[in-house]
Amino acid sequence: MSGAADEPAGGTADEAAGGTAERFLDAAVGLLERVRKEETGSISAAGTLIADAFTGGGRVFAFGAGHSSLPAQDVVYRAGGLAVLNLLPVPGAVGVDVVPATLGSALERVEGLASAVLEASPARAGDVLVVISLSGRNTLPVEMASRARELGLRVIGVTSVAYAEATSPRNPSGTFLKDHCDVVVDSKIAVGDAELTAQGAGAPFAPASTVVAGAIMQAVVASAVEALAARGVTPPLLRSGNVDGGHEWNARVMAEHADRIFYLR
C-alpha cells in the first residue's frame, strides 16, 4: 500500500464512506504523480518504439492476462487512439468471462502457452509487443516477453518493479517480466495492489493498478502519436463514432491500414 492509514473511528457511515473515497482518489493521484515524475522518459521511449515499428512497416500488439488485460483492451479500437494497435489474446486468460474465473489465474502458470499463441499469431520480427503484468512473475507474461524477443519483436513491459524486489519469480526461468523488455514502465504499484485499510475490514482493499496501467498505456500511445507527427507521418487515429462523420473517417483509416489491423478479421 502507499502509506494509507486506517479509517478513523467516529462520524456517520456516509462521512466515513466519503472520506474513504477521497483517500482512494488521493492514493491513485499520488501514484500517477509518481509515474509522471519518474517514468516520463520510459513512456516516451515506449512511444518511440511504436512509432519506429509503424514507420518501418511493423505492427503493434498488446497483451495482458486477467485484470492486466483491461489496459491492453483500452487502447484497441479506441476513439482518439491508433487504429493499428491490436490485442494479442490468449484464450481463457484475457478476462473474467471464463468459468470458473480462477481458470485464468491457472493459465498464467502454464508453460508453453505463450509460445504457442505467439507462433500462431500474425506477430513477426520488427513488430512491437506491449506486455502488461502487475507482478511480472508468472509464466505467461514472462514467456510471452522472452519468446517475443527471440522472434525478433521489440517488447515494452508495463509492470510493478516492486514485485521483483519483494517476491520470488513464479516461472521456470526464475526471472521477471522486466528482465525481458526493451523498455520497462514501472507502474509504482505496491505489492498486494490494495491502497487502503479500514478498521473492521480485515484486509487491505481498493486496488489502483488498473487506473495507473490504463493511464500509462494512454500516455504511451500519446507519445507514439506525437513522435509520428514530428516525423511528418500522419498518425492513423480513430475518431469517435458518436460524432458526425466519425464512422466515415474510421472506415477510411482502417482501409488504408488494413494490413496492420487484425481485430477486423
PDB file of C-alpha atoms in Angstrom:
ATOM      1  CA  MET A   1       0.000   0.000   0.000  1.00  0.00           C
ATOM      2  CA  SER A   2       1.047   3.587  -0.475  1.00  0.00           C
ATOM      3  CA  GLY A   3       1.203   4.627   3.152  1.00  0.00           C
ATOM      4  CA  ALA A   4      -2.562   4.668   3.701  1.00  0.00           C
ATOM      5  CA  ALA A   5      -3.757   4.817   7.303  1.00  0.00           C
ATOM      6  CA  ASP A   6      -6.683   3.086   8.924  1.00  0.00           C
ATOM      7  CA  GLU A   7     -10.031   4.813   8.574  1.00  0.00           C
ATOM      8  CA  PRO A   8     -10.507   6.815  11.798  1.00  0.00           C
ATOM      9  CA  ALA A   9     -13.309   5.832  14.097  1.00  0.00           C
ATOM     10  CA  GLY A  10     -16.284   8.127  14.621  1.00  0.00           C
ATOM     11  CA  GLY A  11     -18.586  10.040  12.274  1.00  0.00           C
ATOM     12  CA  THR A  12     -21.537   8.789  10.279  1.00  0.00           C
ATOM     13  CA  ALA A  13     -21.393   5.955   7.776  1.00  0.00           C
ATOM     14  CA  ASP A  14     -21.835   8.431   4.915  1.00  0.00           C
ATOM     15  CA  GLU A  15     -18.996  10.599   6.217  1.00  0.00           C
ATOM     16  CA  ALA A  16     -16.747   7.566   6.548  1.00  0.00           C
ATOM     17  CA  ALA A  17     -17.619   6.415   3.023  1.00  0.00           C
ATOM     18  CA  GLY A  18     -16.936   9.870   1.617  1.00  0.00           C
ATOM     19  CA  GLY A  19     -13.592  10.025   3.388  1.00  0.00           C
ATOM     20  CA  THR A  20     -12.655   6.584   2.131  1.00  0.00           C
ATOM     21  CA  ALA A  21     -13.492   7.561  -1.440  1.00  0.00           C
ATOM     22  CA  GLU A  22     -11.310  10.622  -1.103  1.00  0.00           C
ATOM     23  CA  ARG A  23      -8.459   8.560   0.320  1.00  0.00           C
ATOM     24  CA  PHE A  24      -8.582   6.187  -2.611  1.00  0.00           C
ATOM     25  CA  LEU A  25      -8.655   9.007  -5.142  1.00  0.00           C
ATOM     26  CA  ASP A  26      -5.759  10.682  -3.343  1.00  0.00           C
ATOM     27  CA  ALA A  27      -3.809   7.412  -3.460  1.00  0.00           C
ATOM     28  CA  ALA A  28      -4.490   6.996  -7.191  1.00  0.00           C
ATOM     29  CA  VAL A  29      -3.491  10.584  -7.905  1.00  0.00           C
ATOM     30  CA  GLY A  30      -0.330  10.107  -5.861  1.00  0.00           C
ATOM     31  CA  LEU A  31       0.640   7.073  -7.911  1.00  0.00           C
ATOM     32  CA  LEU A  32       0.003   8.934 -11.149  1.00  0.00           C
ATOM     33  CA  GLU A  33       2.139  11.805  -9.877  1.00  0.00           C
ATOM     34  CA  ARG A  34       4.978   9.334  -9.222  1.00  0.00           C
ATOM     35  CA  VAL A  35       4.633   7.904 -12.720  1.00  0.00           C
ATOM     36  CA  ARG A  36       4.695  11.387 -14.214  1.00  0.00           C
ATOM     37  CA  LYS A  37       7.782  12.322 -12.220  1.00  0.00           C
ATOM     38  CA  GLU A  38       9.768   9.101 -12.584  1.00  0.00           C
ATOM     39  CA  GLU A  39       8.572   7.295 -15.732  1.00  0.00           C
ATOM     40  CA  THR A  40       8.121  10.008 -18.371  1.00  0.00           C
ATOM     41  CA  GLY A  41      11.376   9.027 -20.050  1.00  0.00           C
ATOM     42  CA  SER A  42      10.378   5.359 -20.265  1.00  0.00           C
ATOM     43  CA  ILE A  43       6.927   6.266 -21.567  1.00  0.00           C
ATOM     44  CA  SER A  44       8.476   8.427 -24.252  1.00  0.00           C
ATOM     45  CA  ALA A  45      10.882   5.614 -25.183  1.00  0.00           C
ATOM     46  CA  ALA A  46       7.951   3.195 -25.459  1.00  0.00           C
ATOM     47  CA  GLY A  47       6.123   5.621 -27.734  1.00  0.00           C
ATOM     48  CA  THR A  48       9.226   5.908 -29.887  1.00  0.00           C
ATOM     49  CA  LEU A  49       9.402   2.115 -30.258  1.00  0.00           C
ATOM     50  CA  ILE A  50       5.815   2.067 -31.510  1.00  0.00           C
ATOM     51  CA  ALA A  51       6.481   4.944 -33.913  1.00  0.00           C
ATOM     52  CA  ASP A  52       9.610   3.188 -35.175  1.00  0.00           C
ATOM     53  CA  ALA A  53       7.672  -0.012 -35.802  1.00  0.00           C
ATOM     54  CA  PHE A  54       4.911   1.806 -37.672  1.00  0.00           C
ATOM     55  CA  THR A  55       7.231   3.807 -39.910  1.00  0.00           C
ATOM     56  CA  GLY A  56       9.283   0.658 -40.552  1.00  0.00           C
ATOM     57  CA  GLY A  57       6.274  -1.345 -41.727  1.00  0.00           C
ATOM     58  CA  GLY A  58       5.780  -3.241 -38.476  1.00  0.00           C
ATOM     59  CA  ARG A  59       2.690  -3.907 -36.430  1.00  0.00           C
ATOM     60  CA  VAL A  60       1.821  -3.323 -32.782  1.00  0.00           C
ATOM     61  CA  PHE A  61       0.237  -5.736 -30.299  1.00  0.00           C
ATOM     62  CA  ALA A  62      -0.749  -5.512 -26.641  1.00  0.00           C
ATOM     63  CA  PHE A  63      -1.167  -8.365 -24.176  1.00  0.00           C
ATOM     64  CA  GLY A  64      -2.274  -8.713 -20.586  1.00  0.00           C
ATOM     65  CA  ALA A  65      -3.800 -11.561 -18.588  1.00  0.00           C
ATOM     66  CA  GLY A  66      -6.724 -11.251 -16.192  1.00  0.00           C
ATOM     67  CA  HIS A  67      -7.251  -7.708 -14.953  1.00  0.00           C
ATOM     68  CA  SER A  68      -3.983  -6.715 -16.613  1.00  0.00           C
ATOM     69  CA  SER A  69      -5.757  -7.260 -19.928  1.00  0.00           C
ATOM     70  CA  LEU A  70      -8.009  -4.252 -19.267  1.00  0.00           C
ATOM     71  CA  PRO A  71      -5.341  -1.598 -20.023  1.00  0.00           C
ATOM     72  CA  ALA A  72      -4.417  -3.557 -23.157  1.00  0.00           C
ATOM     73  CA  GLN A  73      -8.022  -3.676 -24.328  1.00  0.00           C
ATOM     74  CA  ASP A  74      -8.422   0.021 -23.589  1.00  0.00           C
ATOM     75  CA  VAL A  75      -6.092   1.057 -26.424  1.00  0.00           C
ATOM     76  CA  VAL A  76      -7.558  -1.260 -29.085  1.00  0.00           C
ATOM     77  CA  TYR A  77     -10.194   0.154 -31.493  1.00  0.00           C
ATOM     78  CA  ARG A  78     -10.413   3.233 -29.321  1.00  0.00           C
ATOM     79  CA  ALA A  79     -11.615   6.713 -30.288  1.00  0.00           C
ATOM     80  CA  GLY A  80      -8.635   9.037 -30.088  1.00  0.00           C
ATOM     81  CA  GLY A  81      -6.253   6.100 -30.336  1.00  0.00           C
ATOM     82  CA  LEU A  82      -4.132   4.462 -33.010  1.00  0.00           C
ATOM     83  CA  ALA A  83      -6.082   2.194 -35.333  1.00  0.00           C
ATOM     84  CA  VAL A  84      -3.111  -0.155 -35.686  1.00  0.00           C
ATOM     85  CA  LEU A  85      -2.991  -1.299 -32.051  1.00  0.00           C
ATOM     86  CA  ASN A  86      -4.089  -4.929 -31.799  1.00  0.00           C
ATOM     87  CA  LEU A  87      -4.947  -7.133 -28.831  1.00  0.00           C
ATOM     88  CA  LEU A  88      -2.935 -10.353 -28.647  1.00  0.00           C
ATOM     89  CA  PRO A  89      -5.397 -12.597 -26.801  1.00  0.00           C
ATOM     90  CA  VAL A  90      -4.692 -15.850 -25.000  1.00  0.00           C
ATOM     91  CA  PRO A  91      -7.932 -17.861 -24.889  1.00  0.00           C
ATOM     92  CA  GLY A  92      -9.215 -18.135 -21.339  1.00  0.00           C
ATOM     93  CA  ALA A  93      -6.664 -15.719 -19.903  1.00  0.00           C
ATOM     94  CA  VAL A  94      -7.894 -12.365 -21.157  1.00  0.00           C
ATOM     95  CA  GLY A  95     -10.626 -11.694 -18.603  1.00  0.00           C
ATOM     96  CA  VAL A  96     -13.043 -12.990 -16.020  1.00  0.00           C
ATOM     97  CA  ASP A  97     -15.578 -14.108 -18.625  1.00  0.00           C
ATOM     98  CA  VAL A  98     -14.342 -17.700 -18.302  1.00  0.00           C
ATOM     99  CA  VAL A  99     -15.935 -20.045 -15.755  1.00  0.00           C
ATOM    100  CA  PRO A 100     -14.565 -20.637 -13.243  1.00  0.00           C
ATOM    101  CA  ALA A 101     -12.845 -17.254 -13.088  1.00  0.00           C
ATOM    102  CA  THR A 102      -9.898 -18.915 -11.361  1.00  0.00           C
ATOM    103  CA  LEU A 103      -9.071 -20.693 -14.635  1.00  0.00           C
ATOM    104  CA  GLY A 104      -7.456 -17.515 -15.912  1.00  0.00           C
ATOM    105  CA  SER A 105      -5.058 -17.458 -12.968  1.00  0.00           C
ATOM    106  CA  ALA A 106      -4.215 -21.117 -13.548  1.00  0.00           C
ATOM    107  CA  LEU A 107      -3.456 -20.488 -17.223  1.00  0.00           C
ATOM    108  CA  GLU A 108      -0.913 -17.834 -16.244  1.00  0.00           C
ATOM    109  CA  ARG A 109       1.224 -20.649 -14.860  1.00  0.00           C
ATOM    110  CA  VAL A 110       1.062 -22.959 -17.912  1.00  0.00           C
ATOM    111  CA  GLU A 111       4.398 -23.418 -19.666  1.00  0.00           C
ATOM    112  CA  GLY A 112       4.420 -23.236 -23.458  1.00  0.00           C
ATOM    113  CA  LEU A 113       1.101 -21.421 -23.768  1.00  0.00           C
ATOM    114  CA  ALA A 114       2.580 -18.023 -24.583  1.00  0.00           C
ATOM    115  CA  SER A 115       4.927 -19.509 -27.171  1.00  0.00           C
ATOM    116  CA  ALA A 116       2.089 -21.378 -28.864  1.00  0.00           C
ATOM    117  CA  VAL A 117      -0.050 -18.233 -29.033  1.00  0.00           C
ATOM    118  CA  LEU A 118       2.774 -16.080 -30.385  1.00  0.00           C
ATOM    119  CA  GLU A 119       3.810 -18.574 -33.012  1.00  0.00           C
ATOM    120  CA  ALA A 120       0.211 -18.899 -34.243  1.00  0.00           C
ATOM    121  CA  SER A 121      -0.326 -15.124 -34.251  1.00  0.00           C
ATOM    122  CA  PRO A 122       0.408 -12.636 -37.055  1.00  0.00           C
ATOM    123  CA  ALA A 123       3.243 -11.133 -34.966  1.00  0.00           C
ATOM    124  CA  ARG A 124       6.624 -11.182 -36.672  1.00  0.00           C
ATOM    125  CA  ALA A 125      10.123  -9.746 -36.429  1.00  0.00           C
ATOM    126  CA  GLY A 126      10.096  -5.958 -36.416  1.00  0.00           C
ATOM    127  CA  ASP A 127       6.767  -5.702 -34.617  1.00  0.00           C
ATOM    128  CA  VAL A 128       6.230  -4.313 -31.114  1.00  0.00           C
ATOM    129  CA  LEU A 129       4.513  -6.168 -28.283  1.00  0.00           C
ATOM    130  CA  VAL A 130       3.372  -4.440 -25.093  1.00  0.00           C
ATOM    131  CA  VAL A 131       3.128  -6.897 -22.196  1.00  0.00           C
ATOM    132  CA  ILE A 132       1.180  -5.733 -19.146  1.00  0.00           C
ATOM    133  CA  SER A 133       1.540  -7.642 -15.897  1.00  0.00           C
ATOM    134  CA  LEU A 134       1.294  -6.160 -12.432  1.00  0.00           C
ATOM    135  CA  SER A 135       3.562  -8.678 -10.715  1.00  0.00           C
ATOM    136  CA  GLY A 136       5.507  -9.777 -13.779  1.00  0.00           C
ATOM    137  CA  ARG A 137       6.312 -13.044 -12.014  1.00  0.00           C
ATOM    138  CA  ASN A 138       4.053 -15.631 -13.652  1.00  0.00           C
ATOM    139  CA  THR A 139       4.965 -17.895 -16.550  1.00  0.00           C
ATOM    140  CA  LEU A 140       2.579 -16.448 -19.148  1.00  0.00           C
ATOM    141  CA  PRO A 141       3.780 -12.815 -19.280  1.00  0.00           C
ATOM    142  CA  VAL A 142       7.441 -13.748 -18.770  1.00  0.00           C
ATOM    143  CA  GLU A 143       7.358 -16.361 -21.522  1.00  0.00           C
ATOM    144  CA  MET A 144       5.379 -14.016 -23.767  1.00  0.00           C
ATOM    145  CA  ALA A 145       8.045 -11.334 -23.492  1.00  0.00           C
ATOM    146  CA  SER A 146      11.065 -13.637 -23.737  1.00  0.00           C
ATOM    147  CA  ARG A 147       9.696 -15.605 -26.704  1.00  0.00           C
ATOM    148  CA  ALA A 148       8.661 -12.404 -28.490  1.00  0.00           C
ATOM    149  CA  ARG A 149      12.219 -11.115 -28.314  1.00  0.00           C
ATOM    150  CA  GLU A 150      13.524 -14.439 -29.604  1.00  0.00           C
ATOM    151  CA  LEU A 151      11.203 -13.986 -32.593  1.00  0.00           C
ATOM    152  CA  GLY A 152      12.603 -10.521 -33.272  1.00  0.00           C
ATOM    153  CA  LEU A 153       9.914  -8.346 -31.714  1.00  0.00           C
ATOM    154  CA  ARG A 154      10.639  -5.330 -29.531  1.00  0.00           C
ATOM    155  CA  VAL A 155       8.966  -5.621 -26.128  1.00  0.00           C
ATOM    156  CA  ILE A 156       7.537  -2.927 -23.854  1.00  0.00           C
ATOM    157  CA  GLY A 157       6.734  -4.038 -20.315  1.00  0.00           C
ATOM    158  CA  VAL A 158       4.251  -2.303 -18.026  1.00  0.00           C
ATOM    159  CA  THR A 159       4.753  -3.771 -14.564  1.00  0.00           C
ATOM    160  CA  SER A 160       5.443  -3.030 -10.918  1.00  0.00           C
ATOM    161  CA  VAL A 161       9.154  -3.308 -10.253  1.00  0.00           C
ATOM    162  CA  ALA A 162       8.360  -3.575  -6.535  1.00  0.00           C
ATOM    163  CA  TYR A 163       7.243  -7.178  -7.065  1.00  0.00           C
ATOM    164  CA  ALA A 164      10.666  -8.111  -8.425  1.00  0.00           C
ATOM    165  CA  GLU A 165      12.206  -6.665  -5.282  1.00  0.00           C
ATOM    166  CA  ALA A 166       9.829  -8.238  -2.737  1.00  0.00           C
ATOM    167  CA  THR A 167       8.557 -11.518  -4.243  1.00  0.00           C
ATOM    168  CA  SER A 168      10.065 -14.577  -5.877  1.00  0.00           C
ATOM    169  CA  PRO A 169       9.606 -15.499  -9.562  1.00  0.00           C
ATOM    170  CA  ARG A 170       6.822 -17.976 -10.305  1.00  0.00           C
ATOM    171  CA  ASN A 171       8.109 -19.333 -13.606  1.00  0.00           C
ATOM    172  CA  PRO A 172      10.798 -21.820 -14.700  1.00  0.00           C
ATOM    173  CA  SER A 173      13.245 -19.147 -15.854  1.00  0.00           C
ATOM    174  CA  GLY A 174      13.479 -17.593 -12.393  1.00  0.00           C
ATOM    175  CA  THR A 175      13.111 -14.126 -13.916  1.00  0.00           C
ATOM    176  CA  PHE A 176      10.552 -11.333 -14.074  1.00  0.00           C
ATOM    177  CA  LEU A 177       8.856  -9.572 -16.964  1.00  0.00           C
ATOM    178  CA  LYS A 178      11.155  -6.581 -16.534  1.00  0.00           C
ATOM    179  CA  ASP A 179      14.125  -8.807 -17.405  1.00  0.00           C
ATOM    180  CA  HIS A 180      12.839  -9.455 -20.945  1.00  0.00           C
ATOM    181  CA  CYS A 181      11.889  -5.989 -22.171  1.00  0.00           C
ATOM    182  CA  ASP A 182      13.465  -3.336 -24.362  1.00  0.00           C
ATOM    183  CA  VAL A 183      11.606  -0.675 -22.361  1.00  0.00           C
ATOM    184  CA  VAL A 184      10.081  -1.051 -18.884  1.00  0.00           C
ATOM    185  CA  VAL A 185       7.486   1.347 -17.485  1.00  0.00           C
ATOM    186  CA  ASP A 186       7.154   0.941 -13.726  1.00  0.00           C
ATOM    187  CA  SER A 187       3.577   1.379 -12.509  1.00  0.00           C
ATOM    188  CA  LYS A 188       4.758   2.036  -8.928  1.00  0.00           C
ATOM    189  CA  ILE A 189       2.020  -0.210  -7.507  1.00  0.00           C
ATOM    190  CA  ALA A 190       2.956  -1.689  -4.126  1.00  0.00           C
ATOM    191  CA  VAL A 191       2.956  -5.452  -3.589  1.00  0.00           C
ATOM    192  CA  GLY A 192      -0.598  -6.568  -2.918  1.00  0.00           C
ATOM    193  CA  ASP A 193      -2.289  -3.888  -5.048  1.00  0.00           C
ATOM    194  CA  ALA A 194      -4.513  -2.507  -2.282  1.00  0.00           C
ATOM    195  CA  GLU A 195      -4.237   1.136  -1.354  1.00  0.00           C
ATOM    196  CA  LEU A 196      -6.440   1.370   1.748  1.00  0.00           C
ATOM    197  CA  THR A 197      -7.114  -0.178   5.129  1.00  0.00           C
ATOM    198  CA  ALA A 198     -10.029   0.365   7.478  1.00  0.00           C
ATOM    199  CA  GLN A 199     -10.912  -0.776  10.945  1.00  0.00           C
ATOM    200  CA  GLY A 200     -13.011  -3.922  10.710  1.00  0.00           C
ATOM    201  CA  ALA A 201     -12.291  -4.543   7.037  1.00  0.00           C
ATOM    202  CA  GLY A 202      -9.992  -7.472   7.790  1.00  0.00           C
ATOM    203  CA  ALA A 203      -7.724  -6.957   4.785  1.00  0.00           C
ATOM    204  CA  PRO A 204      -6.357  -4.147   2.624  1.00  0.00           C
ATOM    205  CA  PHE A 205      -8.641  -3.064  -0.230  1.00  0.00           C
ATOM    206  CA  ALA A 206      -9.072  -0.613  -3.150  1.00  0.00           C
ATOM    207  CA  PRO A 207      -6.675  -1.687  -5.947  1.00  0.00           C
ATOM    208  CA  ALA A 208      -5.312   1.054  -8.200  1.00  0.00           C
ATOM    209  CA  SER A 209      -3.289  -0.932 -10.729  1.00  0.00           C
ATOM    210  CA  THR A 210      -5.908  -0.696 -13.491  1.00  0.00           C
ATOM    211  CA  VAL A 211      -6.202   3.074 -13.108  1.00  0.00           C
ATOM    212  CA  VAL A 212      -2.447   3.549 -13.304  1.00  0.00           C
ATOM    213  CA  ALA A 213      -1.710   0.995 -16.041  1.00  0.00           C
ATOM    214  CA  GLY A 214      -4.567   2.397 -18.128  1.00  0.00           C
ATOM    215  CA  ALA A 215      -3.118   5.885 -17.827  1.00  0.00           C
ATOM    216  CA  ILE A 216       0.340   4.592 -18.725  1.00  0.00           C
ATOM    217  CA  MET A 217      -0.966   2.911 -21.858  1.00  0.00           C
ATOM    218  CA  GLN A 218      -2.764   6.045 -22.999  1.00  0.00           C
ATOM    219  CA  ALA A 219       0.382   8.076 -22.319  1.00  0.00           C
ATOM    220  CA  VAL A 220       2.459   5.634 -24.377  1.00  0.00           C
ATOM    221  CA  VAL A 221       0.023   5.890 -27.275  1.00  0.00           C
ATOM    222  CA  ALA A 222       0.010   9.688 -26.996  1.00  0.00           C
ATOM    223  CA  SER A 223       3.816   9.665 -27.129  1.00  0.00           C
ATOM    224  CA  ALA A 224       3.716   7.485 -30.246  1.00  0.00           C
ATOM    225  CA  VAL A 225       1.259   9.862 -31.910  1.00  0.00           C
ATOM    226  CA  GLU A 226       3.499  12.827 -31.113  1.00  0.00           C
ATOM    227  CA  ALA A 227       6.574  11.005 -32.416  1.00  0.00           C
ATOM    228  CA  LEU A 228       4.853  10.139 -35.692  1.00  0.00           C
ATOM    229  CA  ALA A 229       3.579  13.669 -36.218  1.00  0.00           C
ATOM    230  CA  ALA A 230       7.045  15.084 -35.509  1.00  0.00           C
ATOM    231  CA  ARG A 231       8.407  12.894 -38.323  1.00  0.00           C
ATOM    232  CA  GLY A 232       5.816  14.206 -40.765  1.00  0.00           C
ATOM    233  CA  VAL A 233       3.872  10.929 -40.660  1.00  0.00           C
ATOM    234  CA  THR A 234       0.113  11.227 -40.253  1.00  0.00           C
ATOM    235  CA  PRO A 235      -0.843   9.010 -37.286  1.00  0.00           C
ATOM    236  CA  PRO A 236      -3.641   6.534 -38.121  1.00  0.00           C
ATOM    237  CA  LEU A 237      -6.015   7.889 -35.489  1.00  0.00           C
ATOM    238  CA  LEU A 238      -9.587   6.778 -34.923  1.00  0.00           C
ATOM    239  CA  ARG A 239     -12.399   9.205 -34.177  1.00  0.00           C
ATOM    240  CA  SER A 240     -15.489   8.676 -32.066  1.00  0.00           C
ATOM    241  CA  GLY A 241     -18.337   7.025 -33.909  1.00  0.00           C
ATOM    242  CA  ASN A 242     -20.652   9.300 -31.977  1.00  0.00           C
ATOM    243  CA  VAL A 243     -19.521  12.464 -33.757  1.00  0.00           C
ATOM    244  CA  ASP A 244     -20.743  13.384 -37.218  1.00  0.00           C
ATOM    245  CA  GLY A 245     -18.509  11.831 -39.841  1.00  0.00           C
ATOM    246  CA  GLY A 246     -16.769   9.567 -37.330  1.00  0.00           C
ATOM    247  CA  HIS A 247     -17.724   6.278 -38.966  1.00  0.00           C
ATOM    248  CA  GLU A 248     -16.672   7.507 -42.400  1.00  0.00           C
ATOM    249  CA  TRP A 249     -13.335   8.726 -41.031  1.00  0.00           C
ATOM    250  CA  ASN A 250     -12.674   5.405 -39.315  1.00  0.00           C
ATOM    251  CA  ALA A 251     -13.611   3.368 -42.364  1.00  0.00           C
ATOM    252  CA  ARG A 252     -11.076   5.310 -44.418  1.00  0.00           C
ATOM    253  CA  VAL A 253      -8.296   4.965 -41.829  1.00  0.00           C
ATOM    254  CA  MET A 254      -8.913   1.248 -41.356  1.00  0.00           C
ATOM    255  CA  ALA A 255      -8.992   0.648 -45.115  1.00  0.00           C
ATOM    256  CA  GLU A 256      -5.677   2.477 -45.526  1.00  0.00           C
ATOM    257  CA  HIS A 257      -4.018   0.378 -42.825  1.00  0.00           C
ATOM    258  CA  ALA A 258      -5.892  -2.898 -43.226  1.00  0.00           C
ATOM    259  CA  ASP A 259      -2.668  -4.905 -43.484  1.00  0.00           C
ATOM    260  CA  ARG A 260      -1.806  -3.957 -39.900  1.00  0.00           C
ATOM    261  CA  ILE A 261      -5.240  -4.286 -38.290  1.00  0.00           C
ATOM    262  CA  PHE A 262      -6.212  -7.763 -37.094  1.00  0.00           C
ATOM    263  CA  TYR A 263      -9.291  -7.107 -34.944  1.00  0.00           C
ATOM    264  CA  LEU A 264     -11.441  -6.825 -38.093  1.00  0.00           C
ATOM    265  CA  ARG A 265     -10.659 -10.338 -39.359  1.00  0.00           C
TER     266      ARG A 265
END
